[in-house]
JSON list of C-alpha atoms and ligand atoms in Angstrom, two decimals:
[
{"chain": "B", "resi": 1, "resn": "UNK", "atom": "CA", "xyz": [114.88, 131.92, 35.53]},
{"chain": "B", "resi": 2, "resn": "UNK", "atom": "CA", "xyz": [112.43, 130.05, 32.97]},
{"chain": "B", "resi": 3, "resn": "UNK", "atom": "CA", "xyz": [109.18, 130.45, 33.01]},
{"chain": "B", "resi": 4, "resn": "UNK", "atom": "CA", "xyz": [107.44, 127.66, 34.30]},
{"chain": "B", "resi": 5, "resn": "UNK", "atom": "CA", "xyz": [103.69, 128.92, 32.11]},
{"chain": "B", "resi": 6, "resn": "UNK", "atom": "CA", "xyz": [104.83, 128.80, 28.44]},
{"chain": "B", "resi": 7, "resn": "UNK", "atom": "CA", "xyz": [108.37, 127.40, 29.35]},
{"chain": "B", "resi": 8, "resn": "UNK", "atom": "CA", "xyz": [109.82, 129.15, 26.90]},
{"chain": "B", "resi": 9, "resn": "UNK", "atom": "CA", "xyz": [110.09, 132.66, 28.41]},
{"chain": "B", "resi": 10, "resn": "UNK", "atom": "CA", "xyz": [113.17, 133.90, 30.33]},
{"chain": "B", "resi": 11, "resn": "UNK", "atom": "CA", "xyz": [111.91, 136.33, 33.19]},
{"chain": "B", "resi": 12, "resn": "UNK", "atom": "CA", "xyz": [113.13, 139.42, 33.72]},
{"chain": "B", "resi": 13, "resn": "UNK", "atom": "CA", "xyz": [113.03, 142.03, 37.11]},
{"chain": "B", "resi": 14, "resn": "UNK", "atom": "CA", "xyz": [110.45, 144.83, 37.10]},
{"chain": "B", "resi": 15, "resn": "UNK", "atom": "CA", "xyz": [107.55, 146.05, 39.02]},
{"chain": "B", "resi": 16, "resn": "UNK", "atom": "CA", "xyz": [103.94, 144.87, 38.72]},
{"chain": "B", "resi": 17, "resn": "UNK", "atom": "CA", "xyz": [100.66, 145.95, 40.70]},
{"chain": "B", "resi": 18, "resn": "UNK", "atom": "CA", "xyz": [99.50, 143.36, 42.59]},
{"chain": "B", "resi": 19, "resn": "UNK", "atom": "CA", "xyz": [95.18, 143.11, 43.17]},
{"chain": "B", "resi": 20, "resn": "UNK", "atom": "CA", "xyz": [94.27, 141.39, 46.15]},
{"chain": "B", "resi": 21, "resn": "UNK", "atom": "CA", "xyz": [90.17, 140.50, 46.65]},
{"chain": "B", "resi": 22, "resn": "UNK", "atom": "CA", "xyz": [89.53, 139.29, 50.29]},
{"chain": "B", "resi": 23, "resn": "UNK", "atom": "CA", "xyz": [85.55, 139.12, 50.33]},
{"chain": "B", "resi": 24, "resn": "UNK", "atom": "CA", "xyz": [84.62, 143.05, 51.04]},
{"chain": "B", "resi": 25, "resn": "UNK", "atom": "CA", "xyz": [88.27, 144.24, 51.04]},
{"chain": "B", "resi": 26, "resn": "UNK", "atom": "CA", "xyz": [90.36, 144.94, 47.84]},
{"chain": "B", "resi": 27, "resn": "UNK", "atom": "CA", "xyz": [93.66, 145.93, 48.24]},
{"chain": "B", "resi": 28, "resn": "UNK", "atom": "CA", "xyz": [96.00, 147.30, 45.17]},
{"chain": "B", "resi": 29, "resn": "UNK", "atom": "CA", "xyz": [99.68, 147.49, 45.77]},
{"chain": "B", "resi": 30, "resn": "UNK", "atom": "CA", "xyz": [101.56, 149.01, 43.16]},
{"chain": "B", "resi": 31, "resn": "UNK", "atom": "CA", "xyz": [105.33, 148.87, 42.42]},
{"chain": "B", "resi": 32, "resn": "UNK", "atom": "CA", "xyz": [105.88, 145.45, 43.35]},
{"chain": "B", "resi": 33, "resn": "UNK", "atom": "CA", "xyz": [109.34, 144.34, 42.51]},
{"chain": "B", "resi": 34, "resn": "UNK", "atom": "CA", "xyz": [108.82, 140.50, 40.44]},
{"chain": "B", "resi": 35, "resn": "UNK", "atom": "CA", "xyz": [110.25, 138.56, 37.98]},
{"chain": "B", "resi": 36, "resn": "UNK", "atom": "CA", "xyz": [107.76, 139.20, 34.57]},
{"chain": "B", "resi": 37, "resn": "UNK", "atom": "CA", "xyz": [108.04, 136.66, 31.97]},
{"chain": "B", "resi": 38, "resn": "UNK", "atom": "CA", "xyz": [109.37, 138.47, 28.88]},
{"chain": "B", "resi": 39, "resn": "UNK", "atom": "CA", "xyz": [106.96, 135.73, 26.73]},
{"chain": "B", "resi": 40, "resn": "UNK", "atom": "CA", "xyz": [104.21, 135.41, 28.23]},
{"chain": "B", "resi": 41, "resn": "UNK", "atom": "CA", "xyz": [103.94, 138.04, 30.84]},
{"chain": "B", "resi": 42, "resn": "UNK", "atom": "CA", "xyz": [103.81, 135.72, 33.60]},
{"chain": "B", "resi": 43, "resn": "UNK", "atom": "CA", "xyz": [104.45, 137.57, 37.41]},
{"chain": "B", "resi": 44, "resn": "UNK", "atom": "CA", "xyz": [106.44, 135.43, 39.42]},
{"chain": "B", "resi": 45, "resn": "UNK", "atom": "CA", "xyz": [107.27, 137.63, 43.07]},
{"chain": "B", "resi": 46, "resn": "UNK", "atom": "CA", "xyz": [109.81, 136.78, 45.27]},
{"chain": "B", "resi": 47, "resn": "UNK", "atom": "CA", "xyz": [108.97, 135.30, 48.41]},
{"chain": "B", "resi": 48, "resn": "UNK", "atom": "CA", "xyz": [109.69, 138.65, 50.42]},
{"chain": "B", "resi": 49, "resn": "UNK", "atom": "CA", "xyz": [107.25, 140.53, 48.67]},
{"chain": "B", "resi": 50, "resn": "UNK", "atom": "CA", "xyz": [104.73, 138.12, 48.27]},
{"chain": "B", "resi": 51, "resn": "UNK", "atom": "CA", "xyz": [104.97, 137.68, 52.15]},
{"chain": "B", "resi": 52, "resn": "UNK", "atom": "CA", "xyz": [105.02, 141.41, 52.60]},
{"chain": "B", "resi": 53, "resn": "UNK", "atom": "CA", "xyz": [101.99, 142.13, 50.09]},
{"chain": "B", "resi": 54, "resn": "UNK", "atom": "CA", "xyz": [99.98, 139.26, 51.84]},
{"chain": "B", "resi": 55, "resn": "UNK", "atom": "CA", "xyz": [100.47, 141.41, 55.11]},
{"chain": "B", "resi": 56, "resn": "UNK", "atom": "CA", "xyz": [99.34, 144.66, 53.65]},
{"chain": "B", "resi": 57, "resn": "UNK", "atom": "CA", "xyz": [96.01, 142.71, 52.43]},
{"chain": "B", "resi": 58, "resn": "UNK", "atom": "CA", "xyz": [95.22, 140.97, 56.04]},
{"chain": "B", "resi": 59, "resn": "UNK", "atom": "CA", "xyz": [96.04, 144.39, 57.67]},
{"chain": "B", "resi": 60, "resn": "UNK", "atom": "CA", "xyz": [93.58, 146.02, 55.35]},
{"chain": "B", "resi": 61, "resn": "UNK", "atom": "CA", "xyz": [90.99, 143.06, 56.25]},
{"chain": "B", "resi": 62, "resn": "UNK", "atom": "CA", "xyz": [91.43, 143.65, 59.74]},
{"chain": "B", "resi": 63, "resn": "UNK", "atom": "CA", "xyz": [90.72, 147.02, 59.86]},
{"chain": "B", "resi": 64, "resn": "UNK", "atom": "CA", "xyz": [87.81, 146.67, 57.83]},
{"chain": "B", "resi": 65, "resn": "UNK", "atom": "CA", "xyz": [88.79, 148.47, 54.80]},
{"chain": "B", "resi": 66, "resn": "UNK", "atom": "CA", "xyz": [86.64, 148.04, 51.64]},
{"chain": "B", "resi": 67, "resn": "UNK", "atom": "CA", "xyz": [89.54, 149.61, 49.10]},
{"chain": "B", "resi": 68, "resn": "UNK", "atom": "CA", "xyz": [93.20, 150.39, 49.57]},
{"chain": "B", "resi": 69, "resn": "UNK", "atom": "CA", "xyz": [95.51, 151.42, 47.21]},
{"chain": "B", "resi": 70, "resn": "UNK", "atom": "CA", "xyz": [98.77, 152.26, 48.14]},
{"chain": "B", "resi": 71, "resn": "UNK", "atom": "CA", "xyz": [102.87, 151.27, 47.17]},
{"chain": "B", "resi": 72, "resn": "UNK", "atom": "CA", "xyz": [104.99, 148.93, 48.00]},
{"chain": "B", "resi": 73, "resn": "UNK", "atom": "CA", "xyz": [107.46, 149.45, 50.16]},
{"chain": "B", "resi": 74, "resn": "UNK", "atom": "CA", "xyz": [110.46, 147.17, 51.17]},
{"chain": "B", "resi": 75, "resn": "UNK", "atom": "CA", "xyz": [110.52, 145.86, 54.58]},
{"chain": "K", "resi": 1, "resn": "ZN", "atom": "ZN1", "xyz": [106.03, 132.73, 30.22]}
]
């Protein structure tokens, strides 16, 4: 797809790390499959894992953690 940042970009699949602040909690999810801008280096993630990485982070809230780091892993 085009990238919607610089618009002139074509993105292309990789992985990113993904850094979530939620007040006291920060969670870090690495290997997170998304489309990456090959201009601009825009991170576009796909619905699944964007749902799926939100999860980890409220998870990680709940339980009161103040730093998680872990990988992604597909649901
Ligand atoms: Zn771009």
């Amino acid at each position: 797809m085009n990238c919607v940042v610089c618009k002139s970009g074509t993105t292309t699949l990789g992985t990113t790390t993904v850094t979530l602040d939620r007040g006291a909690t920060v969670v870090v999810v690495r290997h997170v499959p998304a489309h990456i801008c090959d201009n601009c280096g825009e991170v576009y993630l796909e619905s699944d894992a964007s749902k799926q990485v939100m999860e980890i982070a409220q998870a990680a809230v709940a339980a009161g953690t103040v730093v998680q780091i872990q990988e992604y892993r597909a649901a």
